[in-house]
Each structure stands twice: as C-alpha cells, then as structure tokens.
C-alpha cells in the first residue's frame, strides 16, 4: 500500500521585510485593505487548506500579532496546531529560513507566504501537482506561484517586471530576471519558452530541503538569491525549481504601495 503523504504545513511571515509598506503607522500586517487587516486575507486563505501545522513568524517582538491571529482563529482547528515563532535578530526572509532551520521546525513540504497574500482558491490542484512532481523527481525543491498578467496591466508595478524562461514540458525554471531595461540580451534554450507576462504571487511550496540551503549560504537575503544559486549550480546541487501558473483563480500579494492600491481597487469592483 502506498504511504499517504502528510498534509502541508504553512509558514506565514507576519511582518514582511519591506520598508515600502511603512507608509502606515501601523505594523504592515495590520494595514487595512478595504477595512480588513492584511494578515486576515492570508489567514482566510489558510483556513481553506488541510494543514498539519501553521507557523506564524514574527520579528518585531510585539505580542499584537499573536493576540490578533488567535482572535481571528477562534473556533478553528488551527488553534490546536498553531505555533508563533519569534525570530529575534532577523532582518530578511533568508534570516527567517535560517532561524527555522536552526530550530528544526520543518519536517515535510510547506507553504511559505507573507501577510499580504490574497487568494480565492485553496490551490489544491497546485499542491497535487507539486506532490506528483516530487514523486517523479525528488530534485524539485520549490514550486513558485505565478499568474498571467500582461505587462501593461494596471496591477503590475515596475518591480513586478520579470522575464521567466521555462522548460515547456515540465514548467521547470531555467532562467529568470527582474527587468531593469534592455531585454534584447536574453537568450532562449531550444526546449524552453520565454514569457514576460507572469506575475509573481510571492508565495511558494517548499520542501524541507530549502531552509538548510539558506543556512549553507549566509550571503543569501531573498528567495531570488536562492533560485539563482539553484539555477547556476543545478548540475552540482541537483536541485530544480518549478513554476505553477494559477489562472483559474485570483492570487496576488500586497508588497508595495502600487500593489496595495491596485488590489484595493479590484476588491471594490
């Protein structure tokens, strides 16, 4: 009999390391989006998932987020499988992953997201796809969530401009670049497709192999740094990253003032 895989756990970073979101006096996770604190959107999404455990990571030392999350989850089974992780001295997403690795909190695949994440689906098809890929290819350590969004779309800001090169048959990430101008120097592999219209939803499904990779590379500060290392040293490390395009639902992340305004406008419509 085939062994049943355990449910995903989730790591919710309550306080993103993004000074651009400091335009409010409140902590970023309490910034109101249509009168609802940002973190509540992420919590409502997480409620739709079958999770083994929820880790809420805080870095500011405040008890406000703990009180708020516990209040929002009253009556939900998450309260029995909820851990608040206080990451003292963490100044980047990479520091959080290192702290998680040092504490040995993660044993299986997990969903990583931040308090600005919104989604109106439980993404079960993406989770199933990730697991099926892992069964065939243990080298896959991460599945990144993206959605199709044309470059001229008002939801996109300058920091969302990126080019993604994918292996057509597997959606394996071959190359990516945050665009800063000239795109003519990009080359394309014969078995690949290149797209400029993917929007990074800033959430990903990771394996338990991901946190140790940050511990092994103390110069990493972001998930982008990790992905570049995987792509550059794929033959040596034996790791791959894949992309899941979620066009059958709405998924996005508030990560700057532009995304805040555009998502707020969409919610009002």
mmCIF file of C-alpha atoms in Angstrom:
data_model
loop_
_atom_site.group_PDB
_atom_site.id
_atom_site.type_symbol
_atom_site.label_atom_id
_atom_site.label_comp_id
_atom_site.label_asym_id
_atom_site.label_seq_id
_atom_site.Cartn_x
_atom_site.Cartn_y
_atom_site.Cartn_z
ATOM 1 C CA UNK A 1 0.000 0.000 0.000
ATOM 2 C CA UNK A 2 1.338 3.416 -0.972
ATOM 3 C CA UNK A 3 2.230 5.571 2.007
ATOM 4 C CA UNK A 4 -0.063 8.570 2.337
ATOM 5 C CA UNK A 5 1.724 11.895 2.311
ATOM 6 C CA UNK A 6 1.223 14.104 5.375
ATOM 7 C CA UNK A 7 -0.603 17.415 4.886
ATOM 8 C CA UNK A 8 1.416 20.511 4.170
ATOM 9 C CA UNK A 9 2.405 22.813 6.969
ATOM 10 C CA UNK A 10 2.460 26.567 6.402
ATOM 11 C CA UNK A 11 4.854 29.337 7.373
ATOM 12 C CA UNK A 12 3.217 32.761 7.480
ATOM 13 C CA UNK A 13 5.632 35.664 7.764
ATOM 14 C CA UNK A 14 3.566 38.264 9.584
ATOM 15 C CA UNK A 15 5.945 41.190 9.185
ATOM 16 C CA UNK A 16 7.482 41.309 5.683
ATOM 17 C CA UNK A 17 10.890 42.962 5.433
ATOM 18 C CA UNK A 18 9.665 45.699 3.148
ATOM 19 C CA UNK A 19 10.218 49.354 4.102
ATOM 20 C CA UNK A 20 7.963 50.380 1.201
ATOM 21 C CA UNK A 21 4.986 49.282 3.300
ATOM 22 C CA UNK A 22 5.896 51.688 6.097
ATOM 23 C CA UNK A 23 3.605 54.385 4.714
ATOM 24 C CA UNK A 24 1.176 53.484 7.538
ATOM 25 C CA UNK A 25 1.900 53.993 11.207
ATOM 26 C CA UNK A 26 0.523 50.511 11.932
ATOM 27 C CA UNK A 27 2.576 47.325 11.508
ATOM 28 C CA UNK A 28 2.285 46.153 7.908
ATOM 29 C CA UNK A 29 0.228 43.092 8.854
ATOM 30 C CA UNK A 30 -2.459 45.401 10.287
ATOM 31 C CA UNK A 31 -2.595 47.774 7.310
ATOM 32 C CA UNK A 32 -6.288 47.966 6.360
ATOM 33 C CA UNK A 33 -7.188 46.781 2.877
ATOM 34 C CA UNK A 34 -10.853 47.693 2.385
ATOM 35 C CA UNK A 35 -11.135 47.920 6.198
ATOM 36 C CA UNK A 36 -9.685 44.434 6.703
ATOM 37 C CA UNK A 37 -6.145 43.965 8.105
ATOM 38 C CA UNK A 38 -3.778 42.497 5.518
ATOM 39 C CA UNK A 39 -2.957 39.429 7.569
ATOM 40 C CA UNK A 40 -6.646 38.473 7.712
ATOM 41 C CA UNK A 41 -6.659 37.794 3.965
ATOM 42 C CA UNK A 42 -3.786 35.347 4.372
ATOM 43 C CA UNK A 43 -5.489 33.713 7.360
ATOM 44 C CA UNK A 44 -8.765 33.288 5.457
ATOM 45 C CA UNK A 45 -6.875 31.629 2.621
ATOM 46 C CA UNK A 46 -5.047 29.312 5.025
ATOM 47 C CA UNK A 47 -8.356 28.266 6.593
ATOM 48 C CA UNK A 48 -9.305 26.651 3.272
ATOM 49 C CA UNK A 49 -6.294 24.329 3.339
ATOM 50 C CA UNK A 50 -5.756 20.989 5.002
ATOM 51 C CA UNK A 51 -2.662 21.844 7.025
ATOM 52 C CA UNK A 52 -0.808 19.817 9.608
ATOM 53 C CA UNK A 53 0.559 22.926 11.328
ATOM 54 C CA UNK A 54 0.677 26.693 10.986
ATOM 55 C CA UNK A 55 3.791 28.622 11.988
ATOM 56 C CA UNK A 56 3.308 32.383 12.314
ATOM 57 C CA UNK A 57 6.665 34.142 12.257
ATOM 58 C CA UNK A 58 7.134 37.492 13.982
ATOM 59 C CA UNK A 59 10.285 39.569 14.139
ATOM 60 C CA UNK A 60 9.277 42.790 15.873
ATOM 61 C CA UNK A 61 8.894 41.340 19.362
ATOM 62 C CA UNK A 62 5.310 42.550 19.620
ATOM 63 C CA UNK A 63 2.502 40.468 21.096
ATOM 64 C CA UNK A 64 -0.036 42.283 18.915
ATOM 65 C CA UNK A 65 0.147 39.808 16.051
ATOM 66 C CA UNK A 66 -0.235 36.842 18.406
ATOM 67 C CA UNK A 67 -3.333 38.323 20.002
ATOM 68 C CA UNK A 68 -4.772 39.267 16.616
ATOM 69 C CA UNK A 69 -4.207 35.858 14.993
ATOM 70 C CA UNK A 70 -5.591 33.955 17.982
ATOM 71 C CA UNK A 71 -8.678 36.149 17.938
ATOM 72 C CA UNK A 72 -9.202 35.574 14.199
ATOM 73 C CA UNK A 73 -8.827 31.806 14.541
ATOM 74 C CA UNK A 74 -11.257 31.328 17.430
ATOM 75 C CA UNK A 75 -13.250 28.167 16.785
ATOM 76 C CA UNK A 76 -10.904 26.899 14.080
ATOM 77 C CA UNK A 77 -8.820 23.745 14.409
ATOM 78 C CA UNK A 78 -5.698 25.794 13.645
ATOM 79 C CA UNK A 79 -5.627 26.887 17.278
ATOM 80 C CA UNK A 80 -4.593 23.354 18.224
ATOM 81 C CA UNK A 81 -1.826 23.309 15.602
ATOM 82 C CA UNK A 82 -0.562 26.861 15.801
ATOM 83 C CA UNK A 83 2.941 27.956 16.767
ATOM 84 C CA UNK A 84 4.218 31.519 16.999
ATOM 85 C CA UNK A 85 7.890 31.765 16.120
ATOM 86 C CA UNK A 86 9.700 34.846 17.385
ATOM 87 C CA UNK A 87 12.741 35.357 15.193
ATOM 88 C CA UNK A 88 14.926 37.786 17.095
ATOM 89 C CA UNK A 89 17.665 39.431 15.083
ATOM 90 C CA UNK A 90 16.181 38.540 11.697
ATOM 91 C CA UNK A 91 16.417 41.239 9.035
ATOM 92 C CA UNK A 92 15.491 39.348 5.871
ATOM 93 C CA UNK A 93 13.440 36.438 4.564
ATOM 94 C CA UNK A 94 16.659 34.440 4.398
ATOM 95 C CA UNK A 95 17.306 35.059 8.107
ATOM 96 C CA UNK A 96 13.852 33.652 8.867
ATOM 97 C CA UNK A 97 14.606 30.489 6.905
ATOM 98 C CA UNK A 98 17.908 30.114 8.774
ATOM 99 C CA UNK A 99 16.131 30.507 12.094
ATOM 100 C CA UNK A 100 13.544 27.912 11.077
ATOM 101 C CA UNK A 101 16.321 25.540 10.073
ATOM 102 C CA UNK A 102 18.192 26.051 13.357
ATOM 103 C CA UNK A 103 15.035 25.204 15.309
ATOM 104 C CA UNK A 104 14.352 22.161 13.082
ATOM 105 C CA UNK A 105 10.698 23.165 12.777
ATOM 106 C CA UNK A 106 10.081 21.820 9.283
ATOM 107 C CA UNK A 107 9.968 18.090 8.556
ATOM 108 C CA UNK A 108 7.875 17.973 5.364
ATOM 109 C CA UNK A 109 6.769 20.168 2.476
ATOM 110 C CA UNK A 110 5.379 23.547 3.486
ATOM 111 C CA UNK A 111 3.715 26.606 2.037
ATOM 112 C CA UNK A 112 5.563 29.884 2.552
ATOM 113 C CA UNK A 113 3.656 33.150 2.286
ATOM 114 C CA UNK A 114 3.548 36.635 3.746
ATOM 115 C CA UNK A 115 0.761 38.618 5.353
ATOM 116 C CA UNK A 116 -0.045 40.498 2.149
ATOM 117 C CA UNK A 117 -1.070 37.335 0.257
ATOM 118 C CA UNK A 118 -4.624 37.005 -1.073
ATOM 119 C CA UNK A 119 -6.202 34.058 -2.885
ATOM 120 C CA UNK A 120 -9.784 32.943 -3.543
ATOM 121 C CA UNK A 121 -8.893 29.269 -4.057
ATOM 122 C CA UNK A 122 -7.423 26.523 -1.884
ATOM 123 C CA UNK A 123 -4.882 25.821 -4.656
ATOM 124 C CA UNK A 124 -5.396 22.086 -4.221
ATOM 125 C CA UNK A 125 -4.549 21.439 -7.874
ATOM 126 C CA UNK A 126 -1.212 23.228 -7.426
ATOM 127 C CA UNK A 127 -0.453 21.230 -4.281
ATOM 128 C CA UNK A 128 -1.346 17.958 -6.026
ATOM 129 C CA UNK A 129 0.807 18.919 -8.995
ATOM 130 C CA UNK A 130 3.753 19.692 -6.721
ATOM 131 C CA UNK A 131 3.433 16.352 -4.949
ATOM 132 C CA UNK A 132 3.108 14.420 -8.201
ATOM 133 C CA UNK A 133 6.227 16.151 -9.483
ATOM 134 C CA UNK A 134 8.107 15.316 -6.295
ATOM 135 C CA UNK A 135 7.231 11.630 -6.662
ATOM 136 C CA UNK A 136 8.757 11.577 -10.132
ATOM 137 C CA UNK A 137 11.600 13.972 -9.444
ATOM 138 C CA UNK A 138 12.995 14.321 -5.917
ATOM 139 C CA UNK A 139 15.267 17.125 -7.114
ATOM 140 C CA UNK A 140 12.343 19.584 -7.182
ATOM 141 C CA UNK A 141 12.674 21.690 -4.028
ATOM 142 C CA UNK A 142 10.272 24.521 -4.763
ATOM 143 C CA UNK A 143 7.143 25.395 -6.725
ATOM 144 C CA UNK A 144 6.596 29.122 -7.246
ATOM 145 C CA UNK A 145 3.097 30.527 -7.681
ATOM 146 C CA UNK A 146 2.556 32.926 -10.578
ATOM 147 C CA UNK A 147 -0.389 34.135 -12.601
ATOM 148 C CA UNK A 148 -0.665 35.528 -16.095
ATOM 149 C CA UNK A 149 -0.772 39.315 -16.111
ATOM 150 C CA UNK A 150 0.166 41.356 -19.218
ATOM 151 C CA UNK A 151 2.970 43.866 -18.823
ATOM 152 C CA UNK A 152 0.588 46.776 -19.417
ATOM 153 C CA UNK A 153 -1.883 45.620 -16.766
ATOM 154 C CA UNK A 154 -2.502 48.245 -14.062
ATOM 155 C CA UNK A 155 -1.858 45.639 -11.353
ATOM 156 C CA UNK A 156 1.800 45.478 -12.315
ATOM 157 C CA UNK A 157 4.367 47.813 -10.855
ATOM 158 C CA UNK A 158 7.926 48.320 -12.036
ATOM 159 C CA UNK A 159 9.273 45.815 -9.524
ATOM 160 C CA UNK A 160 6.943 43.182 -10.998
ATOM 161 C CA UNK A 161 8.667 43.279 -14.387
ATOM 162 C CA UNK A 162 10.479 39.999 -14.864
ATOM 163 C CA UNK A 163 11.220 37.550 -17.620
ATOM 164 C CA UNK A 164 10.814 33.844 -16.964
ATOM 165 C CA UNK A 165 12.266 31.041 -19.061
ATOM 166 C CA UNK A 166 10.596 27.678 -18.585
ATOM 167 C CA UNK A 167 11.099 24.183 -19.901
ATOM 168 C CA UNK A 168 7.896 23.699 -21.865
ATOM 169 C CA UNK A 169 7.190 20.075 -20.932
ATOM 170 C CA UNK A 170 7.746 20.361 -17.162
ATOM 171 C CA UNK A 171 7.491 24.082 -16.301
ATOM 172 C CA UNK A 172 10.955 23.802 -14.778
ATOM 173 C CA UNK A 173 12.509 27.202 -14.232
ATOM 174 C CA UNK A 174 15.542 27.646 -16.471
ATOM 175 C CA UNK A 175 16.163 31.343 -16.015
ATOM 176 C CA UNK A 176 14.540 34.430 -14.563
ATOM 177 C CA UNK A 177 15.449 38.064 -14.319
ATOM 178 C CA UNK A 178 13.951 41.118 -12.699
ATOM 179 C CA UNK A 179 13.955 43.516 -15.630
ATOM 180 C CA UNK A 180 15.765 46.816 -15.438
ATOM 181 C CA UNK A 181 15.646 47.904 -19.047
ATOM 182 C CA UNK A 182 17.110 46.155 -22.085
ATOM 183 C CA UNK A 183 15.601 42.736 -22.768
ATOM 184 C CA UNK A 184 17.438 42.062 -26.047
ATOM 185 C CA UNK A 185 20.392 40.294 -24.405
ATOM 186 C CA UNK A 186 18.258 37.400 -23.152
ATOM 187 C CA UNK A 187 18.880 34.076 -24.876
ATOM 188 C CA UNK A 188 16.467 31.173 -25.120
ATOM 189 C CA UNK A 189 17.175 27.450 -24.833
ATOM 190 C CA UNK A 190 15.820 25.246 -27.634
ATOM 191 C CA UNK A 191 13.467 23.354 -25.297
ATOM 192 C CA UNK A 192 12.213 26.441 -23.491
ATOM 193 C CA UNK A 193 9.562 29.106 -23.692
ATOM 194 C CA UNK A 194 10.104 32.659 -22.533
ATOM 195 C CA UNK A 195 7.382 34.816 -21.078
ATOM 196 C CA UNK A 196 7.180 38.401 -19.894
ATOM 197 C CA UNK A 197 3.598 38.239 -18.636
ATOM 198 C CA UNK A 198 3.899 36.236 -15.419
ATOM 199 C CA UNK A 199 3.227 37.987 -12.134
ATOM 200 C CA UNK A 200 4.987 36.604 -9.071
ATOM 201 C CA UNK A 201 2.306 35.909 -6.430
ATOM 202 C CA UNK A 202 5.056 35.861 -3.781
ATOM 203 C CA UNK A 203 4.084 32.504 -2.329
ATOM 204 C CA UNK A 204 5.697 29.127 -2.861
ATOM 205 C CA UNK A 205 5.568 25.487 -1.869
ATOM 206 C CA UNK A 206 8.931 24.416 -0.462
ATOM 207 C CA UNK A 207 10.433 21.132 0.597
ATOM 208 C CA UNK A 208 12.254 20.613 3.880
ATOM 209 C CA UNK A 209 15.495 20.957 1.900
ATOM 210 C CA UNK A 210 15.023 24.703 1.432
ATOM 211 C CA UNK A 211 15.795 26.095 4.940
ATOM 212 C CA UNK A 212 19.190 24.303 5.137
ATOM 213 C CA UNK A 213 20.184 25.867 1.805
ATOM 214 C CA UNK A 214 19.864 29.298 3.392
ATOM 215 C CA UNK A 215 21.917 28.137 6.376
ATOM 216 C CA UNK A 216 24.640 26.983 3.994
ATOM 217 C CA UNK A 217 24.709 30.339 2.184
ATOM 218 C CA UNK A 218 24.861 33.259 4.586
ATOM 219 C CA UNK A 219 25.095 35.794 1.763
ATOM 220 C CA UNK A 220 21.535 34.988 0.651
ATOM 221 C CA UNK A 221 18.961 37.599 1.616
ATOM 222 C CA UNK A 222 15.946 36.732 -0.562
ATOM 223 C CA UNK A 223 14.252 33.801 -2.277
ATOM 224 C CA UNK A 224 15.576 35.234 -5.545
ATOM 225 C CA UNK A 225 19.115 34.647 -4.269
ATOM 226 C CA UNK A 226 18.305 31.009 -3.593
ATOM 227 C CA UNK A 227 16.741 30.488 -7.011
ATOM 228 C CA UNK A 228 19.764 31.993 -8.750
ATOM 229 C CA UNK A 229 22.056 29.625 -6.852
ATOM 230 C CA UNK A 230 19.898 26.640 -7.808
ATOM 231 C CA UNK A 231 19.891 27.661 -11.478
ATOM 232 C CA UNK A 232 23.610 28.410 -11.662
ATOM 233 C CA UNK A 233 24.679 25.235 -9.858
ATOM 234 C CA UNK A 234 21.879 22.885 -10.876
ATOM 235 C CA UNK A 235 24.257 20.155 -12.025
ATOM 236 C CA UNK A 236 26.264 20.363 -8.790
ATOM 237 C CA UNK A 237 23.429 20.780 -6.285
ATOM 238 C CA UNK A 238 20.951 18.584 -8.131
ATOM 239 C CA UNK A 239 18.010 20.858 -7.284
ATOM 240 C CA UNK A 240 15.285 22.275 -9.513
ATOM 241 C CA UNK A 241 12.599 24.939 -9.178
ATOM 242 C CA UNK A 242 9.255 24.805 -10.992
ATOM 243 C CA UNK A 243 6.526 27.338 -11.710
ATOM 244 C CA UNK A 244 2.782 26.826 -11.245
ATOM 245 C CA UNK A 245 0.592 29.280 -13.151
ATOM 246 C CA UNK A 246 -2.696 29.828 -11.320
ATOM 247 C CA UNK A 247 -5.014 31.402 -13.878
ATOM 248 C CA UNK A 248 -8.199 29.668 -12.698
ATOM 249 C CA UNK A 249 -8.374 31.845 -9.585
ATOM 250 C CA UNK A 250 -7.203 35.175 -8.216
ATOM 251 C CA UNK A 251 -3.909 35.275 -6.356
ATOM 252 C CA UNK A 252 -1.792 38.300 -5.536
ATOM 253 C CA UNK A 253 0.310 39.899 -2.847
ATOM 254 C CA UNK A 254 0.466 43.379 -1.392
ATOM 255 C CA UNK A 255 4.167 44.169 -1.427
ATOM 256 C CA UNK A 256 4.331 47.878 -2.241
ATOM 257 C CA UNK A 257 2.097 50.928 -2.472
ATOM 258 C CA UNK A 258 1.215 50.283 -6.116
ATOM 259 C CA UNK A 259 0.054 46.715 -5.431
ATOM 260 C CA UNK A 260 -1.873 47.974 -2.397
ATOM 261 C CA UNK A 261 -3.804 50.495 -4.495
ATOM 262 C CA UNK A 262 -4.442 48.169 -7.443
ATOM 263 C CA UNK A 263 -5.644 45.255 -5.294
ATOM 264 C CA UNK A 264 -7.850 47.576 -3.255
ATOM 265 C CA UNK A 265 -9.450 48.814 -6.460
ATOM 266 C CA UNK A 266 -10.110 45.250 -7.636
ATOM 267 C CA UNK A 267 -11.771 44.348 -4.339
ATOM 268 C CA UNK A 268 -14.070 47.358 -4.662
ATOM 269 C CA UNK A 269 -15.183 46.299 -8.162
#
